[in-house]
Amino acid sequence: MITLDGVRKDYTSEVRIGPVDLAIPAGGITALIGPNGAGKSTLLTLIGRLLGLDAGTIEIAGYDVARTRSKDLAKVVSVLRQENHFITRLTVRQLVAFGRFPHSKGRLTAVDEEMISQAIDFFELADLEGRYLDELSGGQRQRAYVAMVLCQDTEFVLLDEPLNNLDMRHSVQMMKHLHRAAAELGRTIVIVLHDVNFASHYADYICAVKDGAVVEFGPCAQVMTAPVLTEVFDTPVQVIDGPNGPLAVYY
Amino acid sequence: MAELTTAVRATPTPPRTVRTSAALPGTRRARRYWLVLIGLALLAAAFGIALVVWDNPMPVGTAGFWRIVALRSKNVLVMLIVAFCQAMATVAFQTVTTNRIVTPSILGFESLYVAVQTGAIYLLGATGLTMLTGVPQFIGQIVLMVGLAVALYGWLLSGKHGNLHVLLLIGIIIGAGLGSVSTFLQRLLTPSEFDLLTARLFGSISSADADYLPIAVPLAAGAGLLLWRRARRLNVMALGRDVTTGLGLNHRRELVVVLVLVAVLMATSTALVGPMTFLGFLVATLAYQFADTHDHRHVLPVAVLTGFVVLSGAYFVMKNLFYAQGVVSIIIELVGGVTFLVVILRKGRL
Ligand SMILES: Nc1ncnc2c1ncn2[C@@H]1O[C@H](COP(=O)(O)OP(=O)(O)O)[C@@H](O)[C@H]1O
Ligand SMILES: [Mg+2]
């Protein structure tokens, strides 16, 4: 379980995120949705202790993120930011291997290599594993980064718009994989999604964020309604019954 | 064209039987790396030996012969220290700043050195320079340079708004400020004093005193060893602050430790022979081209050897072709700059 209690981040006197109180249940996928600049990335990076809190507390499985040592947290929670700095002369496989760092401290064992291979195969990166990161397309690189984070093998996984740059097939595949990781391995995945329909179909819970505050949080059915989405996104949204559950139509 | 070469280079190397995340996957790349390393080591040894024995005017075996050998060995040792310090410091600095085009001199070590030398000669005349030589003064200069750097780091990185880019910016501003003060003072010097000073401000190997070595060697070796032991963490830090934190390292702590070690290495090198701005940059860039891996445990040895080859090569040429001993920074900047451009233009990336 992830609990946020009176969490605040004050960027400037005008831009303040929070206070946010939220309890994300353990197990399953929670999708963060909301317009640009709502504060989704801020919340995710606060939870992932990449950004310092200005007030409040965040606990992941009982660990206070502000007080627990980073190296202990790294075995509990993994986080991927929206943008990533990448370096040259690093191959896809070497990048994915960094996911094992919290466990092996850079001295990879045969078990590590096996997990790396699995993550790579899963994201269909096997043919690319020897390629340098600067020789990949945006989507391929994105998959490599997600593979790295999943290779970290933590109970809690935080992903900021991992579907960025992915084509339809790879988006669906990634969501299916995350869904399976949540269902079969009991992982708790918090994911920022751009497309509410992806959220609706794959997530167990949706958290709608707007202007630095949580406006709605609950099971998909509770959030996937025309009034809620219209209010959150400030644009007319209709929700119709699709073949696989509710479908938001906004164009 | 660029796409074409990329495509050719990107085609997978021979079918992999064992899948590995090693720094040098595949025998071909591993063999290439070791060949490069051995080649550099042989070249370094050749230059080192040549510098000691080449063109010794005294008959072999006489006391004079050995005196010259001893004197020259000191110079070779100085070059080794300087190459080691500059190579290790620059590679580590570029990694923690995630920037391949900066060098630690951006933090103002060299401007401080120049300002101290200029100030001394301005205030005390030619005797000022002699007062700056001696072991305590040598230690004093190192302490001053490390002190400035650490004060800068501590002040910036401990605060809430501490930020690496602000640190670099302030370093540049302090460097520029010290630089202009020095330039101004230099205008007030007499021509003969100015002459004396200029000789000190080119990176010069022969000006290093043998008495400094018992201090410089342990400092360089100690800081270098500590950096080496952090090599795996440096690999992670190259991925940036967020990934580093996500993978469980305390980024700020690692950053401060590495920056302090860099300061010690840079201060030692600068106090020993003066400014060598370009050497570190050249060597780090070439080392990445030669080693062709991200892994610091492979890049650092190549960088140190490259540094020594460049430095001793420049010194050898200066001494035996131009009969201008010691002043190596000129030729490093000239030849090194050209080599650098050729390598970069051919490969098209840093
Ligand atoms: N480093 C920063 N400094 C100042 N303001 C910021 C910073 N990062 C984000 N913001 C502001 O905080 C708000 C929330 O940003 P963010 O969390 O990135 O939104 P989202 O991910 O939902 O699009 C935005 O108004 C943004 O402009
Ligand atoms: Mg965002």
Short mmCIF file of N, CA, C and O in Angstrom, two decimals, chain B residues 138-186:
data_model
loop_
_atom_site.label_atom_id
_atom_site.label_comp_id
_atom_site.label_asym_id
_atom_site.label_seq_id
_atom_site.Cartn_x
_atom_site.Cartn_y
_atom_site.Cartn_z
N PHE B 138 53.95 24.34 -1.70
CA PHE B 138 53.27 23.39 -2.58
C PHE B 138 52.01 22.85 -1.91
O PHE B 138 50.92 22.86 -2.48
N ILE B 139 52.19 22.45 -0.65
CA ILE B 139 51.03 21.95 0.10
C ILE B 139 49.99 23.05 0.24
O ILE B 139 48.79 22.83 0.05
N GLY B 140 50.47 24.26 0.51
CA GLY B 140 49.57 25.40 0.67
C GLY B 140 48.70 25.61 -0.57
O GLY B 140 47.50 25.83 -0.47
N GLN B 141 49.34 25.51 -1.74
CA GLN B 141 48.57 25.72 -2.96
C GLN B 141 47.51 24.64 -3.16
O GLN B 141 46.40 24.92 -3.59
N ILE B 142 47.90 23.40 -2.84
CA ILE B 142 46.92 22.32 -2.97
C ILE B 142 45.75 22.56 -2.03
O ILE B 142 44.59 22.48 -2.41
N VAL B 143 46.09 22.90 -0.78
CA VAL B 143 45.04 23.13 0.21
C VAL B 143 44.12 24.26 -0.24
O VAL B 143 42.90 24.17 -0.14
N LEU B 144 44.72 25.31 -0.78
CA LEU B 144 43.94 26.45 -1.24
C LEU B 144 42.97 26.04 -2.34
O LEU B 144 41.77 26.36 -2.30
N MET B 145 43.47 25.29 -3.32
CA MET B 145 42.62 24.90 -4.44
C MET B 145 41.52 23.94 -4.00
O MET B 145 40.36 24.10 -4.37
N VAL B 146 41.91 22.95 -3.20
CA VAL B 146 40.89 22.00 -2.72
C VAL B 146 39.89 22.74 -1.84
O VAL B 146 38.68 22.53 -1.93
N GLY B 147 40.41 23.65 -1.01
CA GLY B 147 39.54 24.42 -0.12
C GLY B 147 38.51 25.22 -0.89
O GLY B 147 37.31 25.18 -0.57
N LEU B 148 38.95 25.90 -1.93
CA LEU B 148 38.01 26.69 -2.73
C LEU B 148 36.92 25.79 -3.31
O LEU B 148 35.73 26.08 -3.22
N ALA B 149 37.37 24.66 -3.88
CA ALA B 149 36.42 23.75 -4.52
C ALA B 149 35.43 23.21 -3.50
O ALA B 149 34.22 23.22 -3.73
N VAL B 150 35.95 22.77 -2.35
CA VAL B 150 35.06 22.15 -1.37
C VAL B 150 34.10 23.18 -0.79
O VAL B 150 32.91 22.90 -0.57
N ALA B 151 34.58 24.41 -0.58
CA ALA B 151 33.70 25.45 -0.09
C ALA B 151 32.56 25.67 -1.08
O ALA B 151 31.39 25.78 -0.71
N LEU B 152 32.93 25.67 -2.34
CA LEU B 152 31.94 25.86 -3.40
C LEU B 152 30.92 24.73 -3.39
O LEU B 152 29.71 24.95 -3.42
N TYR B 153 31.41 23.50 -3.29
CA TYR B 153 30.50 22.34 -3.30
C TYR B 153 29.60 22.37 -2.08
O TYR B 153 28.40 22.16 -2.18
N GLY B 154 30.23 22.55 -0.94
CA GLY B 154 29.49 22.43 0.31
C GLY B 154 28.37 23.45 0.36
O GLY B 154 27.23 23.14 0.68
N TRP B 155 28.74 24.66 -0.02
CA TRP B 155 27.78 25.75 0.05
C TRP B 155 26.60 25.48 -0.89
O TRP B 155 25.44 25.68 -0.54
N LEU B 156 26.92 24.99 -2.07
CA LEU B 156 25.85 24.83 -3.05
C LEU B 156 25.07 23.55 -2.91
O LEU B 156 23.87 23.52 -3.11
N LEU B 157 25.79 22.48 -2.57
CA LEU B 157 25.11 21.19 -2.64
C LEU B 157 24.36 20.84 -1.35
O LEU B 157 23.56 19.94 -1.33
N SER B 158 24.63 21.59 -0.29
CA SER B 158 23.93 21.25 0.94
C SER B 158 22.60 21.98 1.03
O SER B 158 21.68 21.51 1.64
N GLY B 159 22.50 23.13 0.38
CA GLY B 159 21.29 23.94 0.49
C GLY B 159 20.14 23.31 -0.26
O GLY B 159 20.29 22.37 -1.04
N LYS B 160 18.99 23.85 -0.02
CA LYS B 160 17.78 23.34 -0.65
C LYS B 160 17.81 23.58 -2.16
O LYS B 160 17.32 22.79 -2.95
N HIS B 161 18.43 24.70 -2.52
CA HIS B 161 18.46 25.02 -3.95
C HIS B 161 19.76 24.58 -4.60
O HIS B 161 20.11 25.04 -5.67
N GLY B 162 20.47 23.73 -3.89
CA GLY B 162 21.73 23.24 -4.42
C GLY B 162 21.51 22.54 -5.73
O GLY B 162 20.58 21.77 -5.90
N ASN B 163 22.37 22.83 -6.67
CA ASN B 163 22.14 22.34 -8.01
C ASN B 163 23.47 22.35 -8.74
O ASN B 163 24.23 23.31 -8.68
N LEU B 164 23.72 21.27 -9.42
CA LEU B 164 25.02 21.10 -10.07
C LEU B 164 25.27 22.18 -11.12
O LEU B 164 26.38 22.69 -11.25
N HIS B 165 24.22 22.55 -11.84
CA HIS B 165 24.44 23.53 -12.90
C HIS B 165 24.78 24.90 -12.36
O HIS B 165 25.61 25.62 -12.92
N VAL B 166 24.14 25.23 -11.23
CA VAL B 166 24.48 26.51 -10.60
C VAL B 166 25.93 26.46 -10.13
O VAL B 166 26.69 27.42 -10.28
N LEU B 167 26.32 25.30 -9.60
CA LEU B 167 27.70 25.13 -9.14
C LEU B 167 28.68 25.40 -10.28
O LEU B 167 29.65 26.14 -10.14
N LEU B 168 28.41 24.79 -11.43
CA LEU B 168 29.31 24.96 -12.56
C LEU B 168 29.33 26.42 -13.01
O LEU B 168 30.38 26.98 -13.32
N LEU B 169 28.16 27.03 -13.01
CA LEU B 169 28.06 28.42 -13.44
C LEU B 169 28.88 29.31 -12.52
O LEU B 169 29.64 30.17 -12.97
N ILE B 170 28.74 29.10 -11.21
CA ILE B 170 29.48 29.92 -10.26
C ILE B 170 30.98 29.66 -10.41
O ILE B 170 31.79 30.59 -10.34
N GLY B 171 31.33 28.39 -10.67
CA GLY B 171 32.73 28.07 -10.93
C GLY B 171 33.26 28.87 -12.10
O GLY B 171 34.35 29.45 -12.04
N ILE B 172 32.48 28.93 -13.17
CA ILE B 172 32.91 29.68 -14.36
C ILE B 172 33.09 31.16 -14.01
O ILE B 172 34.07 31.80 -14.39
N ILE B 173 32.12 31.69 -13.24
CA ILE B 173 32.18 33.12 -12.93
C ILE B 173 33.40 33.42 -12.05
O ILE B 173 34.15 34.37 -12.31
N ILE B 174 33.65 32.58 -11.05
CA ILE B 174 34.82 32.79 -10.20
C ILE B 174 36.09 32.68 -11.03
O ILE B 174 37.01 33.50 -10.93
N GLY B 175 36.11 31.67 -11.91
CA GLY B 175 37.27 31.48 -12.78
C GLY B 175 37.51 32.71 -13.64
O GLY B 175 38.63 33.22 -13.75
N ALA B 176 36.44 33.22 -14.24
CA ALA B 176 36.57 34.39 -15.11
C ALA B 176 37.01 35.60 -14.30
O ALA B 176 37.86 36.39 -14.74
N GLY B 177 36.45 35.74 -13.10
CA GLY B 177 36.82 36.86 -12.24
C GLY B 177 38.30 36.82 -11.89
O GLY B 177 39.02 37.80 -12.07
N LEU B 178 38.75 35.65 -11.43
CA LEU B 178 40.16 35.50 -11.08
C LEU B 178 41.03 35.74 -12.31
O LEU B 178 42.09 36.37 -12.24
N GLY B 179 40.53 35.26 -13.47
CA GLY B 179 41.27 35.44 -14.71
C GLY B 179 41.46 36.92 -15.03
O GLY B 179 42.56 37.35 -15.40
N SER B 180 40.40 37.71 -14.87
CA SER B 180 40.56 39.12 -15.23
C SER B 180 41.43 39.85 -14.23
O SER B 180 42.20 40.74 -14.62
N VAL B 181 41.33 39.46 -12.96
CA VAL B 181 42.22 40.09 -11.98
C VAL B 181 43.68 39.81 -12.36
O VAL B 181 44.52 40.71 -12.38
N SER B 182 43.93 38.53 -12.73
CA SER B 182 45.30 38.17 -13.10
C SER B 182 45.76 38.97 -14.31
O SER B 182 46.86 39.51 -14.34
N THR B 183 44.90 39.06 -15.32
CA THR B 183 45.26 39.79 -16.53
C THR B 183 45.58 41.24 -16.20
O THR B 183 46.55 41.82 -16.69
N PHE B 184 44.76 41.82 -15.34
CA PHE B 184 44.98 43.21 -14.95
C PHE B 184 46.33 43.36 -14.25
O PHE B 184 47.13 44.23 -14.60
N LEU B 185 46.60 42.47 -13.29
CA LEU B 185 47.86 42.56 -12.56
C LEU B 185 49.05 42.37 -13.51
O LEU B 185 50.09 43.01 -13.36
N GLN B 186 48.86 41.46 -14.49
CA GLN B 186 49.96 41.19 -15.41
C GLN B 186 50.35 42.42 -16.20
O GLN B 186 51.50 42.61 -16.57
#
